[in-house]
mmCIF file of C-alpha atoms and ligand atoms in Angstrom:
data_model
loop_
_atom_site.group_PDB
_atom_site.id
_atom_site.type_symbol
_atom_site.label_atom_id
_atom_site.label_comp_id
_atom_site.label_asym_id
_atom_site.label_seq_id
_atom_site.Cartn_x
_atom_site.Cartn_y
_atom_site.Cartn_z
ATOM 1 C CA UNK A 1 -16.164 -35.729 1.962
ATOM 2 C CA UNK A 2 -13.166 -34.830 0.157
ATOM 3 C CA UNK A 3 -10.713 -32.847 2.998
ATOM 4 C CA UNK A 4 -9.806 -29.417 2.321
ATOM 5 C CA UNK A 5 -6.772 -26.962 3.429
ATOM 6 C CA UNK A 6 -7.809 -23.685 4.344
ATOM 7 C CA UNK A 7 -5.095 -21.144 4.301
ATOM 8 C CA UNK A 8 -3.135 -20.408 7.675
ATOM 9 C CA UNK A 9 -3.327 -16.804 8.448
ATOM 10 C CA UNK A 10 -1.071 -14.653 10.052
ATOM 11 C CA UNK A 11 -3.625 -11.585 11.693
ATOM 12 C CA UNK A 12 -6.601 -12.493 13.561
ATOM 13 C CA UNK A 13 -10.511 -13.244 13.156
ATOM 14 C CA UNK A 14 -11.245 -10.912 15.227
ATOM 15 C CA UNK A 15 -9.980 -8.143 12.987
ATOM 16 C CA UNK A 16 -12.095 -9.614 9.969
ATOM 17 C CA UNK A 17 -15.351 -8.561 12.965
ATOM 18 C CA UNK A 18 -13.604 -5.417 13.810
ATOM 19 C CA UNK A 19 -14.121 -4.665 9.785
ATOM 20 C CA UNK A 20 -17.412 -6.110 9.295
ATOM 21 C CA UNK A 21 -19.137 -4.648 12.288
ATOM 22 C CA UNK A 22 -18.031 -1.604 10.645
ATOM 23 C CA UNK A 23 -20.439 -2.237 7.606
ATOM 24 C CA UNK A 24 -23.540 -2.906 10.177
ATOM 25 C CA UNK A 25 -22.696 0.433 11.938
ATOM 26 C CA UNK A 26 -22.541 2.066 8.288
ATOM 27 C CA UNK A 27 -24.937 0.773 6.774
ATOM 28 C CA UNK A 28 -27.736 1.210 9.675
ATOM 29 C CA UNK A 29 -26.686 5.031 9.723
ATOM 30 C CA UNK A 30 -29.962 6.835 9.463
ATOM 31 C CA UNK A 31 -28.309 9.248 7.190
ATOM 32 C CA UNK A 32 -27.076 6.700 4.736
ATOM 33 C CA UNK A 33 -28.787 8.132 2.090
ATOM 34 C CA UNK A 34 -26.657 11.805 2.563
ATOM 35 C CA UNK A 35 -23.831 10.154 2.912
ATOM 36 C CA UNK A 36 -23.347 7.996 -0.578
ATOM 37 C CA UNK A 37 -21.443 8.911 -2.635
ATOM 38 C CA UNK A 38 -19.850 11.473 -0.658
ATOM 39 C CA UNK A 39 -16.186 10.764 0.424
ATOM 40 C CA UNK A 40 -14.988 13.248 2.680
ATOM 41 C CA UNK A 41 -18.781 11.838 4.867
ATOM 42 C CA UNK A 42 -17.763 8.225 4.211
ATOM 43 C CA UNK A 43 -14.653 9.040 6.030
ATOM 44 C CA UNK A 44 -16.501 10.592 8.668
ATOM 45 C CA UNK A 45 -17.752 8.132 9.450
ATOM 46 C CA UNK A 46 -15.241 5.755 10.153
ATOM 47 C CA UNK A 47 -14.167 7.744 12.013
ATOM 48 C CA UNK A 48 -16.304 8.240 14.412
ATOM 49 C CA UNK A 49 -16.690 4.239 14.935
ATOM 50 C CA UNK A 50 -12.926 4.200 15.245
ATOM 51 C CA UNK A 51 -12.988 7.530 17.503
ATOM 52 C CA UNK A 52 -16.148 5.931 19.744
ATOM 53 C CA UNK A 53 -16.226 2.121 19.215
ATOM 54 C CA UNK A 54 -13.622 -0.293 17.869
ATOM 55 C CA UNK A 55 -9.799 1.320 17.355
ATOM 56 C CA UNK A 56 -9.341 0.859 13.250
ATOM 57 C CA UNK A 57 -5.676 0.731 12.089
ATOM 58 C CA UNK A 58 -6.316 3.638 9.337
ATOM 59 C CA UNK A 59 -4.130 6.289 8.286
ATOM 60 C CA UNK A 60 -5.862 9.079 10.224
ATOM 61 C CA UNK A 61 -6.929 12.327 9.044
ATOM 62 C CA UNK A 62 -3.695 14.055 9.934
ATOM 63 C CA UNK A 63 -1.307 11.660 8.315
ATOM 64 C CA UNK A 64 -3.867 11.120 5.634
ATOM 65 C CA UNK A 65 -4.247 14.934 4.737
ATOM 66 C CA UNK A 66 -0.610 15.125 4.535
ATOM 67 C CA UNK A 67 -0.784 12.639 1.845
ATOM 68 C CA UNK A 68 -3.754 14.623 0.309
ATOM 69 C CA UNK A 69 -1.974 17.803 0.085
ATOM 70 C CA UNK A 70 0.972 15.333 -1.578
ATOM 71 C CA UNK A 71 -1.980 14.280 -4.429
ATOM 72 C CA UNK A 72 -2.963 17.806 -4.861
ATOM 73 C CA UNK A 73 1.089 18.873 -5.505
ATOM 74 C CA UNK A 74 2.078 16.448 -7.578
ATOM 75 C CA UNK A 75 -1.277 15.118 -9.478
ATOM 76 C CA UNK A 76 -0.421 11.417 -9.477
ATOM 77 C CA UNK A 77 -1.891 9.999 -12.977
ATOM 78 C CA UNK A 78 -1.776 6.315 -11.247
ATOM 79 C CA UNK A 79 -1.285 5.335 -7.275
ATOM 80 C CA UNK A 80 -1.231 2.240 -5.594
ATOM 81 C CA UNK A 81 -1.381 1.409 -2.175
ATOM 82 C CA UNK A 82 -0.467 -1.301 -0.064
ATOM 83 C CA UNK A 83 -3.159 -2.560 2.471
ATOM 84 C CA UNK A 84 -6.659 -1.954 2.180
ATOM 85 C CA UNK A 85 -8.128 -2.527 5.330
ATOM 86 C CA UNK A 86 -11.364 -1.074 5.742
ATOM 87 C CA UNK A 87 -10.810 1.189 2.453
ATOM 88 C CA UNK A 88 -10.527 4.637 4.893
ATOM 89 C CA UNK A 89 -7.241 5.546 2.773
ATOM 90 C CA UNK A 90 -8.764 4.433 -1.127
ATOM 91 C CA UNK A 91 -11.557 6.594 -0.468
ATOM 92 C CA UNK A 92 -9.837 9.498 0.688
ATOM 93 C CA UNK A 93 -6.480 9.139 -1.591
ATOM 94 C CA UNK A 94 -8.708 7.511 -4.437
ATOM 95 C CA UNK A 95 -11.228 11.009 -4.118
ATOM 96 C CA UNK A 96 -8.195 13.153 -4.117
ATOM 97 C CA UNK A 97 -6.275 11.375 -7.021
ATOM 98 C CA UNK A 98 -10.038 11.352 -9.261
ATOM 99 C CA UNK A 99 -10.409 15.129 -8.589
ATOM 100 C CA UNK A 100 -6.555 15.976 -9.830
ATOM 101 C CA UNK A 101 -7.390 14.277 -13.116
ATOM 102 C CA UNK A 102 -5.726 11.290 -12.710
ATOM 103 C CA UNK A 103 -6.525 7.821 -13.959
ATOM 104 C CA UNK A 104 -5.781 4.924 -12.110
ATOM 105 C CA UNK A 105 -6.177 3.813 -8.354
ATOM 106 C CA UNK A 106 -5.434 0.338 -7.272
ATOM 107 C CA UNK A 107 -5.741 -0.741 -4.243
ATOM 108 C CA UNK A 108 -3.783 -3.740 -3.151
ATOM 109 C CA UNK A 109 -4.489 -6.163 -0.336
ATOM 110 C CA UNK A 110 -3.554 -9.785 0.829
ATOM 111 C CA UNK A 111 -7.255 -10.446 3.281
ATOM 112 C CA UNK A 112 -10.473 -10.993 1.101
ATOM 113 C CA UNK A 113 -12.779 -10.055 3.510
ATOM 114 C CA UNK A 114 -11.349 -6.328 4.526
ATOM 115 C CA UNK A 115 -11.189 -6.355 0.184
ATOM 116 C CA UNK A 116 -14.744 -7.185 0.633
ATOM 117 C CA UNK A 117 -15.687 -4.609 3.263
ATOM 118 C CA UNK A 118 -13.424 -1.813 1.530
ATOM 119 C CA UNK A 119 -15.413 -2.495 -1.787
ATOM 120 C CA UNK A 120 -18.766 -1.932 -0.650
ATOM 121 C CA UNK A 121 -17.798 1.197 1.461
ATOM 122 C CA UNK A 122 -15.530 2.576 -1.781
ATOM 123 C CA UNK A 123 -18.728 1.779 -3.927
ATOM 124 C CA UNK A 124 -20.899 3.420 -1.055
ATOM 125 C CA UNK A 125 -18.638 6.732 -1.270
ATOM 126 C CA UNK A 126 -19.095 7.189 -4.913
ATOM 127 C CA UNK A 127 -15.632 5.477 -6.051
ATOM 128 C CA UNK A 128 -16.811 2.116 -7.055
ATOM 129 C CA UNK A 129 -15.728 2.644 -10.625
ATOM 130 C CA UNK A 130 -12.413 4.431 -10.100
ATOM 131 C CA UNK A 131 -10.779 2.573 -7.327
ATOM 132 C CA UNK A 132 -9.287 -1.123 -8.539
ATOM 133 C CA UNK A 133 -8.995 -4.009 -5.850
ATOM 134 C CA UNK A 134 -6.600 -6.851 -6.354
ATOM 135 C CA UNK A 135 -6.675 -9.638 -3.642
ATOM 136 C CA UNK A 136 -3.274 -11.476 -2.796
ATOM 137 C CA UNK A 137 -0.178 -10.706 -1.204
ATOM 138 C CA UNK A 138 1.075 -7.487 -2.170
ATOM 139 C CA UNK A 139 4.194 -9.004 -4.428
ATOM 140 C CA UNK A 140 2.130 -11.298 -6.718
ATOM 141 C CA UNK A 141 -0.418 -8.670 -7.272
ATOM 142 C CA UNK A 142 2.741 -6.154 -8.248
ATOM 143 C CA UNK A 143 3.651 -9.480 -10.671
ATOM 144 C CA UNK A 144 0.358 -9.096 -12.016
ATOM 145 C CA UNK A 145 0.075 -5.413 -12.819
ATOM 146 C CA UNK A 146 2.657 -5.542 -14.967
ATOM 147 C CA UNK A 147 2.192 -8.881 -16.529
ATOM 148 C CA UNK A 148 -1.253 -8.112 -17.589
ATOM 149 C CA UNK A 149 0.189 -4.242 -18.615
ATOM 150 C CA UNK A 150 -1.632 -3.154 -16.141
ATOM 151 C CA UNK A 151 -0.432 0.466 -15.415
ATOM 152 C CA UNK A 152 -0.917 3.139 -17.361
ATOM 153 C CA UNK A 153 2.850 3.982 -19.378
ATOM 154 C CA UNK A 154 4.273 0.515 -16.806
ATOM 155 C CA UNK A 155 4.445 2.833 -14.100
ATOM 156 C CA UNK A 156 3.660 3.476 -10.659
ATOM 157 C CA UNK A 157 3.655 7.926 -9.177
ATOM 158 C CA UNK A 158 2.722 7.334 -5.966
ATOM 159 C CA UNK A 159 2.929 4.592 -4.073
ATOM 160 C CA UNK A 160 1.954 4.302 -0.496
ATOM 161 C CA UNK A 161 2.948 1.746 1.729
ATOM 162 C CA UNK A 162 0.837 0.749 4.491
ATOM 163 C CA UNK A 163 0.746 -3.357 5.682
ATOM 164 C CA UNK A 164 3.204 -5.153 7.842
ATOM 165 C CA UNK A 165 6.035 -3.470 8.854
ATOM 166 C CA UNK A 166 8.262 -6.473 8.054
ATOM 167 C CA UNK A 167 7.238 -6.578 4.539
ATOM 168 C CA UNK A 168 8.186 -3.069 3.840
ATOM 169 C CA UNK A 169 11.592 -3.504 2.452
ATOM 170 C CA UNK A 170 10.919 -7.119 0.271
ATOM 171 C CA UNK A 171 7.476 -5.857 -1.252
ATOM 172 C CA UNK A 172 9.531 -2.718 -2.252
ATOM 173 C CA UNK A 173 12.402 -4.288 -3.885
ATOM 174 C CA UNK A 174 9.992 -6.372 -5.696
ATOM 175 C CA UNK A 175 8.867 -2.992 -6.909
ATOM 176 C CA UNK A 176 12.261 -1.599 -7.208
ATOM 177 C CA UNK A 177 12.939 -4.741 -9.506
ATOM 178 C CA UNK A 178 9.598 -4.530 -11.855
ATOM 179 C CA UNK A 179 11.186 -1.037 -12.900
ATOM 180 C CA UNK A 180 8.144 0.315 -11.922
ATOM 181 C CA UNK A 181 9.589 3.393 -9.488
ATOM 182 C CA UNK A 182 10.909 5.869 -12.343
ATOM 183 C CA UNK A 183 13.227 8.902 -11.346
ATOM 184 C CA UNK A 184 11.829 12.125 -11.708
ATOM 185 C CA UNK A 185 8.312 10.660 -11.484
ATOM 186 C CA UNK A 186 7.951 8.492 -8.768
ATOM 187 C CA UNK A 187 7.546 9.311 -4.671
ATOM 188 C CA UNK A 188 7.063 6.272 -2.103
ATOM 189 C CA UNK A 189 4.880 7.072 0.938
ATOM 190 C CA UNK A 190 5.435 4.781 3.665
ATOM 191 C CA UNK A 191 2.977 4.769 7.185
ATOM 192 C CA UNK A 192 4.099 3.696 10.607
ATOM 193 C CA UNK A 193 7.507 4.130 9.787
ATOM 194 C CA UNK A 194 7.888 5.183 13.667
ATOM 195 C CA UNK A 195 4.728 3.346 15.566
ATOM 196 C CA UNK A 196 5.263 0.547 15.023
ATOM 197 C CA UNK A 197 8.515 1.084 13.401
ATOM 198 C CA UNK A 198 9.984 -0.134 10.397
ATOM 199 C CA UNK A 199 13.949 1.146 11.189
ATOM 200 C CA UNK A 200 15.099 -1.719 7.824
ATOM 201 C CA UNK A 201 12.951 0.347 5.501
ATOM 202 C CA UNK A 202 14.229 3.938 6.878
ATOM 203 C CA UNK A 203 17.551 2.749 6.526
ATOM 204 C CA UNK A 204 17.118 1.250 2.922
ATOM 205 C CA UNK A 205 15.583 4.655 1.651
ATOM 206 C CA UNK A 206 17.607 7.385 3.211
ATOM 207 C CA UNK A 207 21.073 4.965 2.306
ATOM 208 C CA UNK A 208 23.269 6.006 -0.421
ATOM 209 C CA UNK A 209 23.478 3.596 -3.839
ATOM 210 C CA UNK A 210 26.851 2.421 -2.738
ATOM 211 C CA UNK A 211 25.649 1.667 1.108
ATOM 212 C CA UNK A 212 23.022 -0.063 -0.599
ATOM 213 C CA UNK A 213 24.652 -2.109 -2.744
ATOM 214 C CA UNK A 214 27.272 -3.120 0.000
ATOM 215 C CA UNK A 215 24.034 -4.366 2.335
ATOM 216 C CA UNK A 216 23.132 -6.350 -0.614
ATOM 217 C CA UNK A 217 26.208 -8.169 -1.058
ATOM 218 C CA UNK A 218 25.412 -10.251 2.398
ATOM 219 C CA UNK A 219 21.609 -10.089 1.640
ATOM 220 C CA UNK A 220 22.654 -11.800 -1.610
ATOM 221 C CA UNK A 221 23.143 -15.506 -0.286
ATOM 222 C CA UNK A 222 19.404 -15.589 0.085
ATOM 223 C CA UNK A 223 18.555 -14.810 -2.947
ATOM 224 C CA UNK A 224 16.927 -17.433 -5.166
ATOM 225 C CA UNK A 225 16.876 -15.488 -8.052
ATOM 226 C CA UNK A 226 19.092 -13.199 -9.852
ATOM 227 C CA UNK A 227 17.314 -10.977 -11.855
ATOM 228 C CA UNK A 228 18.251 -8.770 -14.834
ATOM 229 C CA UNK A 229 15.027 -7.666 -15.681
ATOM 230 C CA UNK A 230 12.685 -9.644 -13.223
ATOM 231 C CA UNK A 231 9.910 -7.749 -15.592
ATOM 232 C CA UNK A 232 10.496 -9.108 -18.738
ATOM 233 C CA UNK A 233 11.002 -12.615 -16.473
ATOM 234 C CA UNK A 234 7.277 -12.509 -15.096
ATOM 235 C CA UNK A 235 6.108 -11.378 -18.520
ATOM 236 C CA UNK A 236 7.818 -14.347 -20.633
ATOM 237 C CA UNK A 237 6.878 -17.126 -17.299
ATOM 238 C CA UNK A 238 4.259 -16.172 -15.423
ATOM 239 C CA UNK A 239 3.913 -15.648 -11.274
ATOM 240 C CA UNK A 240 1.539 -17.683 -10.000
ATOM 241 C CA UNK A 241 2.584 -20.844 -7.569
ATOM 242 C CA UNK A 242 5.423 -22.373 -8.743
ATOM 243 C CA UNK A 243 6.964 -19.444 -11.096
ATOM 244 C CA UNK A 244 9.561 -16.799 -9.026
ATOM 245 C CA UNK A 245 10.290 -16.638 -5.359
ATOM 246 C CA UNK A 246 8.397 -13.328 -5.290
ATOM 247 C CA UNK A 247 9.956 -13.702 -1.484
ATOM 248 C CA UNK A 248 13.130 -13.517 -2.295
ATOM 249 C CA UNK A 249 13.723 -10.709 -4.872
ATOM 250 C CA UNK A 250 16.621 -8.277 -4.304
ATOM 251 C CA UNK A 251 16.186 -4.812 -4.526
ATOM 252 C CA UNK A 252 17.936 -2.155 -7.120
ATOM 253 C CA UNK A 253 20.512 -0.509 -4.926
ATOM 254 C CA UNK A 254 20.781 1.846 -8.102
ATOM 255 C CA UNK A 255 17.882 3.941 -7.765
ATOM 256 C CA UNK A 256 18.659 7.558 -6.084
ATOM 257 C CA UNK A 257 16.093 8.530 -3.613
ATOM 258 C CA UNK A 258 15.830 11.371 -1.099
ATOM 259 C CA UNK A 259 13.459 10.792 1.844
ATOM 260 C CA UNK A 260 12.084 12.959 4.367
ATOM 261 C CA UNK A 261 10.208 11.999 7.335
ATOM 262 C CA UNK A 262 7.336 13.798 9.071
ATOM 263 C CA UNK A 263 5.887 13.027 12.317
ATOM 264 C CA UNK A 264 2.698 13.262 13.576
ATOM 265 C CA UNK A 265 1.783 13.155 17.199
ATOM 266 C CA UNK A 266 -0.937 10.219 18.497
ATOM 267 C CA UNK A 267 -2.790 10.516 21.910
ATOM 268 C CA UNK A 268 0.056 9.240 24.050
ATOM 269 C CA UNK A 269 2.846 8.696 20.952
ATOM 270 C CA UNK A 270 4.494 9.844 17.889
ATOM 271 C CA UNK A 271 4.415 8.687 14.499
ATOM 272 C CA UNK A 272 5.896 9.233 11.311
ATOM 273 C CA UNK A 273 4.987 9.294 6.937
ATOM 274 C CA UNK A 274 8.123 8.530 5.573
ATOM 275 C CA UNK A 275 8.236 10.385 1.796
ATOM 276 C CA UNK A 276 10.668 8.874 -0.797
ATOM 277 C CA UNK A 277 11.291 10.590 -4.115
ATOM 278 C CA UNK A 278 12.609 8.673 -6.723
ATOM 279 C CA UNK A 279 15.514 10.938 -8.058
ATOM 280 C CA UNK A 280 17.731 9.195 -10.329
ATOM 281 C CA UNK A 281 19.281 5.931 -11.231
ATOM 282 C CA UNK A 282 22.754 5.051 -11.000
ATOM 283 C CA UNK A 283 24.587 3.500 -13.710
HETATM 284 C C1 SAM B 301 -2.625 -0.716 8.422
HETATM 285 S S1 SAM B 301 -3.760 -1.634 7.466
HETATM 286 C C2 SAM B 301 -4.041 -0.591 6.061
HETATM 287 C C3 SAM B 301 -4.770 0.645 6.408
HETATM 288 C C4 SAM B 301 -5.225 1.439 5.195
HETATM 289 N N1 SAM B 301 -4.120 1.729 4.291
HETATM 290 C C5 SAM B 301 -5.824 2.751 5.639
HETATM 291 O O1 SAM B 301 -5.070 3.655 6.032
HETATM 292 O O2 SAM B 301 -7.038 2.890 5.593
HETATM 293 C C6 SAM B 301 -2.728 -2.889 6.828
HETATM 294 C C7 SAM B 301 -3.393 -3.787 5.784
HETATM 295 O O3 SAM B 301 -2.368 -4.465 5.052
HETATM 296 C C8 SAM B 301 -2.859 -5.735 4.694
HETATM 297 N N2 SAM B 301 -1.700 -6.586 4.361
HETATM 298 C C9 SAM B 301 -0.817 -7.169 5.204
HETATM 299 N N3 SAM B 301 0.118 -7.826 4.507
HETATM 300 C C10 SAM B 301 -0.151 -7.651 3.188
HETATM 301 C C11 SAM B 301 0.456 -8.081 1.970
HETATM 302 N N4 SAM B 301 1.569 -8.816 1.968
HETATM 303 N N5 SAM B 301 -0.110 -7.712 0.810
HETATM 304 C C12 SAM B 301 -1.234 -6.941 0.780
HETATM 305 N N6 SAM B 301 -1.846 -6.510 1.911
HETATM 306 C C13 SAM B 301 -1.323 -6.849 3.091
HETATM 307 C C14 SAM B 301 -3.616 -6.180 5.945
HETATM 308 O O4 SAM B 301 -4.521 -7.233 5.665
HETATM 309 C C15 SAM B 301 -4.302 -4.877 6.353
HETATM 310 O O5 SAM B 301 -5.554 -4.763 5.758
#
């Protein structure tokens, strides 16, 4: 039999059962039926198996509703978020973003089967046709929305930022780089900027453009590629295996942003949203 390599993984197996023991719990709910395609229920009801059962790693209704209340202000016409999971913050952000009028919701995430498991409760909630899901790492599936002209006039209103802490500041460059954060039009929402921390990204949005372009001076030597328009580069090439070091992108200390954070209290901890706004760019 011809051998095979499956993929090495950094998170664990037992968070793909944490996700799909979800579904059985849903989907044996004898109110299933009242529930479809109702969000704010759908919600509900993850949250009671997070509150009662299993711990899930979702945004939370407080943090969450803070980024409703964002939606209902500023009436994104396309988001995107970063990490799926379970699809607790598509279905709420993806509900709020649909009833403001706006047009595009993709959801982005790097682990098929929580992709899997957020599909089928999106679809349950009503949002199966609004609410896009592309499965990769977060950077190649950025490489893709604009090489296939994905986003509605190339650009991105609210982004939210929610999977490993460490990836925070390199997935956002790559953003940064695709020209796909616009002043006076984009806001970044990052999660767990607090518990569990992500102190790099704090200090890469709240730094001024010249602080920022100093830090990239010694962040330059591991660059692999120096990009003028790393757009119109994925467009003309490609980014699949082989094409650019998605990995290695530098960010656009040019962009002006101003960033408040808010924190939330958890049972025994505190947490934080950090809110970006894209303000101007440098030239
Ligand atoms: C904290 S959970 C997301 C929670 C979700 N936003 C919510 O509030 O309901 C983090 C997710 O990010 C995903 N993830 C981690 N690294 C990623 C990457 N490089 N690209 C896309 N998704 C990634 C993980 O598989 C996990 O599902």
């Amino acid at each position: 039999m011809a051998k095979i390599d499956v993929p090495q993984r950094e998170d664990s197996a037992q968070d793909d059962t944490r996700a799909t023991d979800l579904l059985h719990y849903i989907f044996s709910l004898p109110n299933l039926e009242a529930i479809r395609g109702n969000p704010a229920k759908v919600i509900e009801a993850i949250d009671d198996y997070s509150d009662n059962y299993k711990f899930l790693m979702n945004v939370g209704i407080n943090k969450g509703g803070h980024v409703v209340s964002l939606i209902h202000q500023q009436k994104p016409s396309t988001m995107v978020e970063v990490g799926a999971f379970v699809g607790y913050s598509a279905i709420m952000f993806g509900s709020a973003v649909r009833e403001c009028g706006g047009k595009q919701y993709f959801s982005l995430e790097i682990n098929p089967v929580f992709a899997a498991v957020s599909s089928l409760l999106v679809e349950l909630a009503g949002l199966g046709d609004f609410v896009q899901f592309l499965i990769a790492p977060c950077n190649v599936s950025l490489a893709k929305l604009v090489h296939d002209d994905m986003l509605e006039n190339g650009q991105i209103n609210l982004l939210f930022i929610d999977h490993w802490q460490k990836r925070y500041v390199p997935d956002l460059w790559v953003a940064e780089q695709l020209g796909l954060l616009k002043p006076g039009v984009s806001t970044i929402v990052a999660d767990n900027v607090v518990l569990p921390g992500a102190p790099d990204y704090v200090e890469w949005v709240t730094a001024s453009t010249a602080e920022k372009r100093e830090k990239l001076k010694t962040a330059e030597t591991l660059s692999t590629l120096k990009a003028d328009s790393l757009a119109d580069h994925i467009k003309k090439t490609g980014y699949g295996a082989g094409k650019v070091n998605l990995d290695n992108v530098l960010g656009n200390p040019n962009l002006i942003y101003e960033t408040e954070c808010h924190r939330y209290p958890l049972l025994n901890a505190e947490d934080a949203l950090a809110v970006t706004k894209v303000v101007g760019l440098e030239k």
